[in-house]
Coordinates of C-alpha atoms and ligand atoms in Angstrom, one line a residue:
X14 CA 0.2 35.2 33.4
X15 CA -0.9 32.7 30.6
X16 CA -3.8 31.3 30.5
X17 CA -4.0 27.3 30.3
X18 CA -7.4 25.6 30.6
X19 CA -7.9 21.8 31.0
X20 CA -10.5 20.0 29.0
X21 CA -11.2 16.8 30.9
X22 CA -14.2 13.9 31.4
X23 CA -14.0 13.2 27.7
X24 CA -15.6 10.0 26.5
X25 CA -13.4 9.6 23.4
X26 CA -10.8 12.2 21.5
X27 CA -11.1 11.7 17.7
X28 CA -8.6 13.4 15.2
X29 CA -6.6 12.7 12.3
X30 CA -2.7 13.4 12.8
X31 CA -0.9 15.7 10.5
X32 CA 0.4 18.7 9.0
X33 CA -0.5 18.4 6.0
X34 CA -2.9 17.0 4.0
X35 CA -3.5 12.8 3.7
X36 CA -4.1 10.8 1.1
X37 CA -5.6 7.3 0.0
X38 CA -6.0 5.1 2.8
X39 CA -4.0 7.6 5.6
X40 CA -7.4 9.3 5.5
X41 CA -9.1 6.3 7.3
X42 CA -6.2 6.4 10.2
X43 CA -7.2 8.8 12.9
X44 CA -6.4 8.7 16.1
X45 CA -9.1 7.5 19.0
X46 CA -8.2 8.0 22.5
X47 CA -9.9 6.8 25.8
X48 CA -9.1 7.9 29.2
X49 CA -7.9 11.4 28.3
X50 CA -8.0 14.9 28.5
X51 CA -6.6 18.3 26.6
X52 CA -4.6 20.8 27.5
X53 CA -4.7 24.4 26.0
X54 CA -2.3 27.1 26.5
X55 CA -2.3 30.6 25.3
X56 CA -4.8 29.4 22.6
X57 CA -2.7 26.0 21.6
X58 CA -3.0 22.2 22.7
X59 CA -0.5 21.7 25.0
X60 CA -1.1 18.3 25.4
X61 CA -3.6 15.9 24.7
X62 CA -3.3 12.3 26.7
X63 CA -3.8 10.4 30.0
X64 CA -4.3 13.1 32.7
X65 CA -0.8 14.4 34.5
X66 CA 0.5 17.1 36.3
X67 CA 1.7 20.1 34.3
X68 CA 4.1 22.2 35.6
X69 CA 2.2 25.3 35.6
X70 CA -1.1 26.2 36.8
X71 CA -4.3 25.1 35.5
X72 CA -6.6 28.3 35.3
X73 CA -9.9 26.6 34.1
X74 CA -11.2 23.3 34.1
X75 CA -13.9 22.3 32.1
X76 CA -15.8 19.2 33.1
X77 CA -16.8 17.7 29.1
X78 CA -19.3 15.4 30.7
X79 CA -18.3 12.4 29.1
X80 CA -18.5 14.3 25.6
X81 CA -16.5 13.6 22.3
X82 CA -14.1 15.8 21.1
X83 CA -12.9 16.1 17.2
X84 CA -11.1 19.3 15.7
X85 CA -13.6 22.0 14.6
X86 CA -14.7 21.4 11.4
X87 CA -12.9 23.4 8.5
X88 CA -15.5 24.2 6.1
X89 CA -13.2 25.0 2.7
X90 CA -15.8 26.0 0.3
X91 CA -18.3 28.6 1.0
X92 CA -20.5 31.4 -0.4
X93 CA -21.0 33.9 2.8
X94 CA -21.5 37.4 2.0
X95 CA -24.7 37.8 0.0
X96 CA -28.5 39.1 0.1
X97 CA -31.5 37.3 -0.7
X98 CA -32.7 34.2 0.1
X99 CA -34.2 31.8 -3.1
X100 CA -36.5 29.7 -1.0
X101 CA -39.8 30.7 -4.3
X102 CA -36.9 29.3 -6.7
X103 CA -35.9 25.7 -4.8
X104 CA -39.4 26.0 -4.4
X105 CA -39.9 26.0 -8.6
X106 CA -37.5 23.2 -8.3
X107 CA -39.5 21.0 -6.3
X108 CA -42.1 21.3 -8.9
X109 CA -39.7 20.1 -11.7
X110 CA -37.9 23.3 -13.2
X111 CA -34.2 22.4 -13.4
X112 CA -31.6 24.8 -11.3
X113 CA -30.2 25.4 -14.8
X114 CA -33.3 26.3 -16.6
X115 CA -33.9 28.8 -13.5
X116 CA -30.6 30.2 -14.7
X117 CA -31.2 30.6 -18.1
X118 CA -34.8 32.3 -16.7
X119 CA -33.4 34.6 -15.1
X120 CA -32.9 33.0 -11.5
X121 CA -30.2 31.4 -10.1
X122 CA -27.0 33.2 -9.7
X123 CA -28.3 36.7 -11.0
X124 CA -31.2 36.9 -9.0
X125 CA -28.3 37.0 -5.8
X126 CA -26.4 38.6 -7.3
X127 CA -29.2 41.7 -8.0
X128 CA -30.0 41.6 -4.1
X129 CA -26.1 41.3 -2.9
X130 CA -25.7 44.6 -4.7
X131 CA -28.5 46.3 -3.3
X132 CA -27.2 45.6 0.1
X133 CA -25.4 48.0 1.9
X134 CA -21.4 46.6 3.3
X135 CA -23.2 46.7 6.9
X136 CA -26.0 44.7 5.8
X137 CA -23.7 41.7 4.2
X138 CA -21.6 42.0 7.1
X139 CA -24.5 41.1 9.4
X140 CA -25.1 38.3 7.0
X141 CA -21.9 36.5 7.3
X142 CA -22.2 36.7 11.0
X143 CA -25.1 35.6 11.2
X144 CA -24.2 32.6 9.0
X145 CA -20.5 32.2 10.9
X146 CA -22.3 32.2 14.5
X147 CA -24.4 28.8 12.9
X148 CA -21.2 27.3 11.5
X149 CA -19.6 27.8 14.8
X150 CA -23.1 26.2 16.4
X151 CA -22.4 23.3 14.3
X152 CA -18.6 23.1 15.3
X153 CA -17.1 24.8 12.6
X154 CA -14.5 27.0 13.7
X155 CA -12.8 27.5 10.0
X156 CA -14.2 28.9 7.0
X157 CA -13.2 30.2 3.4
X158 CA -15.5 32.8 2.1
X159 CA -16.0 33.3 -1.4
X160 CA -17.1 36.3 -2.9
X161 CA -18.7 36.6 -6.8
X162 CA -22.4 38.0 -6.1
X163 CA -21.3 41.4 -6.9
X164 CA -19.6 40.5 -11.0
X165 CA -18.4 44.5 -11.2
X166 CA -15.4 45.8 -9.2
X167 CA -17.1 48.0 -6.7
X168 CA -19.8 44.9 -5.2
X169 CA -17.4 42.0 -5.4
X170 CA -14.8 44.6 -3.3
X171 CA -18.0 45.3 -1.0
X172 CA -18.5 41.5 -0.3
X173 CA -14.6 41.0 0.4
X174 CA -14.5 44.1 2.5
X175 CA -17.6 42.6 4.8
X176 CA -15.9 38.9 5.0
X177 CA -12.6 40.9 6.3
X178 CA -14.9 43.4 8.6
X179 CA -16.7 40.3 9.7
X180 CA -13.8 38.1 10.7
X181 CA -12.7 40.5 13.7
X182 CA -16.1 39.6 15.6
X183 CA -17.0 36.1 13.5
X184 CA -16.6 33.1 16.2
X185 CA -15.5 31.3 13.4
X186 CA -12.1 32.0 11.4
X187 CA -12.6 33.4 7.9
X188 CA -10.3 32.5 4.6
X189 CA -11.3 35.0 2.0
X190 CA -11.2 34.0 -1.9
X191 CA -12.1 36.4 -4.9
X192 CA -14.8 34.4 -6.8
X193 CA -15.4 37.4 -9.7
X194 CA -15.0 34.8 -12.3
X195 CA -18.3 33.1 -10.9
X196 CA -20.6 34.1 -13.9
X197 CA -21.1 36.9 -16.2
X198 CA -22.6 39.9 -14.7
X199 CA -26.4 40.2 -15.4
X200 CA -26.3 43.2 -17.7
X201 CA -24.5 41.2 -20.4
X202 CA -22.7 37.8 -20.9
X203 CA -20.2 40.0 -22.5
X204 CA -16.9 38.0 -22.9
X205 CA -15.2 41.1 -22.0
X206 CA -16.0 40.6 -18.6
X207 CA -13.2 38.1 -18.2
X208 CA -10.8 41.0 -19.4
X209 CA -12.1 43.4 -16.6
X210 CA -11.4 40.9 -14.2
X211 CA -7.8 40.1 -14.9
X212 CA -7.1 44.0 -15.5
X213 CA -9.4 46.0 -12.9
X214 CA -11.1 43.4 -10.4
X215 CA -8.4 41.1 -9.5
X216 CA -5.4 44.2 -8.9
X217 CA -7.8 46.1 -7.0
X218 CA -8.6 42.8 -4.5
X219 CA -4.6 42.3 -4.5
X220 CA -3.8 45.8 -3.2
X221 CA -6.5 46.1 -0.8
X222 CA -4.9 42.4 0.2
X223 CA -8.9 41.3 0.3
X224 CA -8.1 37.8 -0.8
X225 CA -6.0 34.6 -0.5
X226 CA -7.5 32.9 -3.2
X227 CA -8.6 33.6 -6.5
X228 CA -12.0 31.2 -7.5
X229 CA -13.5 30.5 -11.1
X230 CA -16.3 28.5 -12.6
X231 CA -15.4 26.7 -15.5
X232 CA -18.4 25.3 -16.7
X233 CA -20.6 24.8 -19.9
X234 CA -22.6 27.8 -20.6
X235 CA -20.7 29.9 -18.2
X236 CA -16.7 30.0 -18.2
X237 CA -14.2 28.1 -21.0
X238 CA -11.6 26.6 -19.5
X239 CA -9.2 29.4 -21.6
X240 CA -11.2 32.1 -19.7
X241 CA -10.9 30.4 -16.7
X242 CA -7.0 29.9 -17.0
X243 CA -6.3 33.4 -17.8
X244 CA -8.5 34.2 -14.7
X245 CA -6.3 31.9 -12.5
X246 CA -2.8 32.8 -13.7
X247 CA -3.7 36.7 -13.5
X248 CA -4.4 36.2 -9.6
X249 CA -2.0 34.0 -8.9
X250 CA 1.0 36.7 -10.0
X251 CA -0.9 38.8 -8.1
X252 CA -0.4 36.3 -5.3
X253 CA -3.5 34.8 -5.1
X254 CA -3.7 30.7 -5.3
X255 CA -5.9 29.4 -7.3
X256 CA -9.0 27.6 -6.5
X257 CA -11.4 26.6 -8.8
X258 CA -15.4 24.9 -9.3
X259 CA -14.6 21.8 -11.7
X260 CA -16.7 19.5 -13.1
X261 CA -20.3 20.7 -11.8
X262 CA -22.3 20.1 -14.1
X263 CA -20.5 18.7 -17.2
X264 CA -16.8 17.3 -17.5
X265 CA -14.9 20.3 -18.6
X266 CA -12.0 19.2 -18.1
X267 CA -11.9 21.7 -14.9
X268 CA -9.7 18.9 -12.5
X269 CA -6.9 18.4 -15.1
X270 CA -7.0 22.7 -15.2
X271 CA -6.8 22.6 -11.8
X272 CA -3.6 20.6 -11.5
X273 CA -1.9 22.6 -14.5
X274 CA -2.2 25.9 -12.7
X275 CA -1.1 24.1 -9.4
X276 CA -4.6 25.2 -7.3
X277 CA -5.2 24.4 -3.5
X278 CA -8.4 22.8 -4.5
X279 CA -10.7 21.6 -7.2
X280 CA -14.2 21.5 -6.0
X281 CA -17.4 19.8 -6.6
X282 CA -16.3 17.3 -9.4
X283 CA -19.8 15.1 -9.8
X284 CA -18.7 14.9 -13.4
X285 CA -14.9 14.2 -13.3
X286 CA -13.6 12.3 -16.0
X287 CA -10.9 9.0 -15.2
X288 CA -8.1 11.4 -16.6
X289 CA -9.0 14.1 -13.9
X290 CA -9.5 11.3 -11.3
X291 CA -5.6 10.3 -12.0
X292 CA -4.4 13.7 -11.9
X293 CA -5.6 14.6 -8.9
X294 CA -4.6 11.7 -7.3
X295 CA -0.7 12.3 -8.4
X296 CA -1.0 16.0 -7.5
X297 CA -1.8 17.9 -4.1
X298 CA -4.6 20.1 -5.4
X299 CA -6.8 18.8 -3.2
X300 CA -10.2 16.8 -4.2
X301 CA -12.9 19.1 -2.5
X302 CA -16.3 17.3 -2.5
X303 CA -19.7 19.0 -1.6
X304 CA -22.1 16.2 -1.8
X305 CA -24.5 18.9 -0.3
X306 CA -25.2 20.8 -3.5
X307 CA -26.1 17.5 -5.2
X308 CA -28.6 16.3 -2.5
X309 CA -30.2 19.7 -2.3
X310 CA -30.3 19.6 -6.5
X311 CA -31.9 16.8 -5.9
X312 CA -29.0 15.4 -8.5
X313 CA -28.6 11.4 -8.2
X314 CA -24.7 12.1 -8.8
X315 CA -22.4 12.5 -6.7
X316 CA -18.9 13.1 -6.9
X317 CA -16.9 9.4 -7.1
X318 CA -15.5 10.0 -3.9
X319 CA -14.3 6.4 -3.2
X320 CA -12.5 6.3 -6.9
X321 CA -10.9 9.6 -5.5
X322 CA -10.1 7.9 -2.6
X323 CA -8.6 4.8 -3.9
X324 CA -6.7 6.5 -6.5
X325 CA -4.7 8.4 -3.8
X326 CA -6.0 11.8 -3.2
X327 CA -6.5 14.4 -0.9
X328 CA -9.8 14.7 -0.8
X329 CA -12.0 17.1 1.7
X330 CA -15.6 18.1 2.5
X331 CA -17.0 21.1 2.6
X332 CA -20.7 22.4 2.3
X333 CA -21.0 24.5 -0.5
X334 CA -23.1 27.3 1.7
X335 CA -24.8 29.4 -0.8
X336 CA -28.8 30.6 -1.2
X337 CA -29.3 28.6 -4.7
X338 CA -27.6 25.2 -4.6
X339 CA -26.8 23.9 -0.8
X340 CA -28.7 26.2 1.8
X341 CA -26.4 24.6 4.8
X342 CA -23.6 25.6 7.1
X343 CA -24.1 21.7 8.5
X344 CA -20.2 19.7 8.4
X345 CA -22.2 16.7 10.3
X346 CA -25.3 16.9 7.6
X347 CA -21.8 16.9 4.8
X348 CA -20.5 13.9 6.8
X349 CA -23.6 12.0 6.4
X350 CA -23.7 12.5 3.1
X351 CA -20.4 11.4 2.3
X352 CA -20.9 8.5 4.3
X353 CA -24.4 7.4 3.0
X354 CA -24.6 8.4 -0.1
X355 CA -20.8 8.6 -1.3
X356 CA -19.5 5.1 0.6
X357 CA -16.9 7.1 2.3
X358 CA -16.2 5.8 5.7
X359 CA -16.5 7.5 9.0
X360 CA -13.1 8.3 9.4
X361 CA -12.7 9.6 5.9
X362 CA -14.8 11.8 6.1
X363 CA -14.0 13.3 9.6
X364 CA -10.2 13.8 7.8
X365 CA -12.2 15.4 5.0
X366 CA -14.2 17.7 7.0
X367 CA -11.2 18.7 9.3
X368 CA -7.2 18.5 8.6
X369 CA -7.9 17.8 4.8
X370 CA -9.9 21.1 4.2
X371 CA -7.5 22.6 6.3
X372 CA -4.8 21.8 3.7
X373 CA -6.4 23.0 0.9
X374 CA -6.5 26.5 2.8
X375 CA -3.1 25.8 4.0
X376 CA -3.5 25.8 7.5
X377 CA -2.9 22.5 8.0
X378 CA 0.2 23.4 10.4
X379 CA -2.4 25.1 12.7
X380 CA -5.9 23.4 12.6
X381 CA -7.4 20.7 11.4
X382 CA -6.3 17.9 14.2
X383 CA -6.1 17.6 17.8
X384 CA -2.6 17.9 18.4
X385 CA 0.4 19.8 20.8
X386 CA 1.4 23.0 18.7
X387 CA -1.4 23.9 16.7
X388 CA -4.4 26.2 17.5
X389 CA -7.4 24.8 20.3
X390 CA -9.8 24.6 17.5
X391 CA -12.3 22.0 19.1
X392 CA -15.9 20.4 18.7
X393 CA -17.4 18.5 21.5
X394 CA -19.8 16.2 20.9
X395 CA -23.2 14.8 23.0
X396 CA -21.8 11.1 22.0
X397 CA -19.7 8.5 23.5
X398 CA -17.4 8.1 20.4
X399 CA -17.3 9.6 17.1
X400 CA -19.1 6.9 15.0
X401 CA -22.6 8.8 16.4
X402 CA -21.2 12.1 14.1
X403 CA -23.1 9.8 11.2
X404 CA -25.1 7.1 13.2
X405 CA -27.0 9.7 15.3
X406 CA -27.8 12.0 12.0
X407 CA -30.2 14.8 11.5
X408 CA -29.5 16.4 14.6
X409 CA -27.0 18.7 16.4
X410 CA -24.6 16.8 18.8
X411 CA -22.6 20.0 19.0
X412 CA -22.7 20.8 22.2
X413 CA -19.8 23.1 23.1
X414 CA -16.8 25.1 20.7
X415 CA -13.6 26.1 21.4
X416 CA -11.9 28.2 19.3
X417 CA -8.3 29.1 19.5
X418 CA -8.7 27.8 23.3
X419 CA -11.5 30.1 23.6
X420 CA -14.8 28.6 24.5
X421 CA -17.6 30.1 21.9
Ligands
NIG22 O1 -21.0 26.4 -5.8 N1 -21.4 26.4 -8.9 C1 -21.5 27.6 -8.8 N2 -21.9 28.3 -7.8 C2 -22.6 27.9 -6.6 C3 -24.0 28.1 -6.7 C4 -24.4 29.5 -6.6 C5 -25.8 29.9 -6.6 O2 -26.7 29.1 -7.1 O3 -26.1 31.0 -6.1 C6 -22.1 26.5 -6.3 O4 -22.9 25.5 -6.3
FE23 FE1 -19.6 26.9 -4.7

């Protein structure tokens, strides 16, 4: 028999509508309905509306106690798999040492990437679930998962191998990307490194089928945008679309590369240029900001997400999870920021942190929105509307999951 559970007492539903990603002002239209309730069947919404008969048999019925549902958040950027934690190092950084003078000591990337290889594939797969079973606390119930602590062939295939070993008891779904290209490896900023990517690394993930998405960081001091080109072209005729980290620190030109080699996303982008801003606002790699790394950085910049915005992107939010520049698997605490910091509105950034990550992993057919035919991916909140996501900050409202109509 199938299964079909009712989701009923709801103060408010909240979504955005779509199948795809939005853009400009779409991203401030979501949908708010009163008096209504959801219906789940075999894992998808049924029906979402004023309460009515169905005509088959309800088998649960859970009372939401006057709760707010939104879709689960899809969290499109994230660094799961990895050993170490760099609380002495943000600790340097509260004393003044810049995260990219840590680098350059040393610290910062390598320092995870010399504990991720010391762990053993059980160890990191522990470590995703224990940061997947947060997420899911929070209300994420969709994740990418990027690899590139482990820079040789055998660790950076260990970290994919525990995000796909992970996913079959994660609570929340993981999207695996291949991040080699995220810095030179330790032993030697050998340019050659890019070439042992393209030829070894990236085949090797594409047999094994370890990743969607192939990653890069095209940045000053770590890769050109040539490198990172040739990077994103190999894994793409391997089949792997290409994502990449744009604009970080410096303007690189990394949003225009980006659109050229037709990625999913271009993330981060505190320093995007006018000319990146207008390409990504007539293309659909989508405009993912993490306004979490800067706050953690302590940066004053973040990304212009309103020109973004205005200009007609897609633009999403995601939280950057990592141990050295945004130790959070919070969407809400990303929401906040956006709102408070970034002048997006609430209803942006809910479309951000939802459908429009969704559509840069390209699951915007199945998640991302409240809506009959895609997968019961669902947050409810402690609040009697979805303006208290951002008004009510600093805290959990999460109080119960659902993910593909099961309740987490
Ligand atoms: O997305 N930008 C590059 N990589 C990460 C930081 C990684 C780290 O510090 O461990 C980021 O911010
Ligand atoms: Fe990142």
């Amino acid at each position: 028999m199938s299964s079909a559970l009712l989701i009923r007492n709801l103060s408010q539903i909240a979504t955005p509508i779509g199948r795809a990603g939005v853009r400009g002002v779409e991203m401030r239209r979501i949908a708010v309905l009163e008096k209504s309730v959801i219906v789940v069947r075999d894992g998808r919404i049924d029906y979402v509306g004023p309460e009515r008969r169905t005509d088959f048999p309800i088998t649960e019925d859970f009372d939401a106690r006057r709760a707010t549902a939104i879709p689960g958040f899809v969290d499109s950027h994230t660094h799961l798999p990895w050993a170490g934690f760099r609380e002495s190092e943000f600790n340097r950084r509260l004393q003044g040492e810049s995260y990219e003078q840590i680098a350059a000591s040393g610290g910062g990337i390598a320092s995870t990437v010399r504990a991720t290889r010391a762990a053993t594939g059980q160890q990191l797969v522990d470590n995703v679930l224990q940061r997947a079973r947060m997420m899911a606390r929070h209300g994420t119930t969709t994740a990418e998962a990027k690899s590139g602590y482990g820079l040789n062939l055998a660790d950076e295939i260990k970290q994919l191998r525990a995000i796909r070993d992970a996913d079959e008891q994660s609570p929340v779904r993981l999207v695996p990307t291949c991040l080699a290209a995220h810095d030179f490896p330790p032993e030697g900023r050998d340019p050659s490194f890019v070439a042992q990517i393209v030829d070894e690394i990236l085949p090797a993930v594409a047999k094994e089928k370890l990743a969607q998405f192939c990653d890069a960081f095209v940045e000053r001091g770590v890769f050109t945008r040539e490198q990172g080109e040739r990077v994103l072209r190999a894994g793409l005729a391997l089949g792997l679309r290409p994502r990449l980290h744009a604009d970080e620190f410096s303007d690189s030109g990394g949003a225009a590369l980006a659109v050229a080699v037709g990625a999913a996303s271009a993330d981060h982008l505190m320093h995007i240029s006018e000319k990146g801003i207008a390409a990504l606002a007539k293309s659909n790699t989508v405009a993912n900001l993490l306004p979490a790394t800067s706050f953690f950085l302590m940066s004053q910049r973040y990304a212009p997400a309103r020109a973004l915005i205005d200009a007609g992107a897609i633009v999403s939010l995601s939280t950057d999870c990592n141990p050295g520049s945004s130790m959070t698997e919070s969407m809400s605490m990303v929401m906040q920021l956006a709102t408070l910091q970034m002048q997006m509105t609430v209803e942006e950034s809910l479309t951000a942190g939802t459908l429009n990550g969704a559509a840069s992993l390209g699951l915007a057919h199945e998640t991302g929105s409240i809506e009959a035919g895609k997968r019961a991916d669902i947050a409810l909140i402690d609040a009697p509307n979805y303006l208290h996501l951002v008004y009510h900050f600093g805290v959990n409202l999460v109080r119960d999951v659902f993910r593909d109509g099961v309740h987490l």
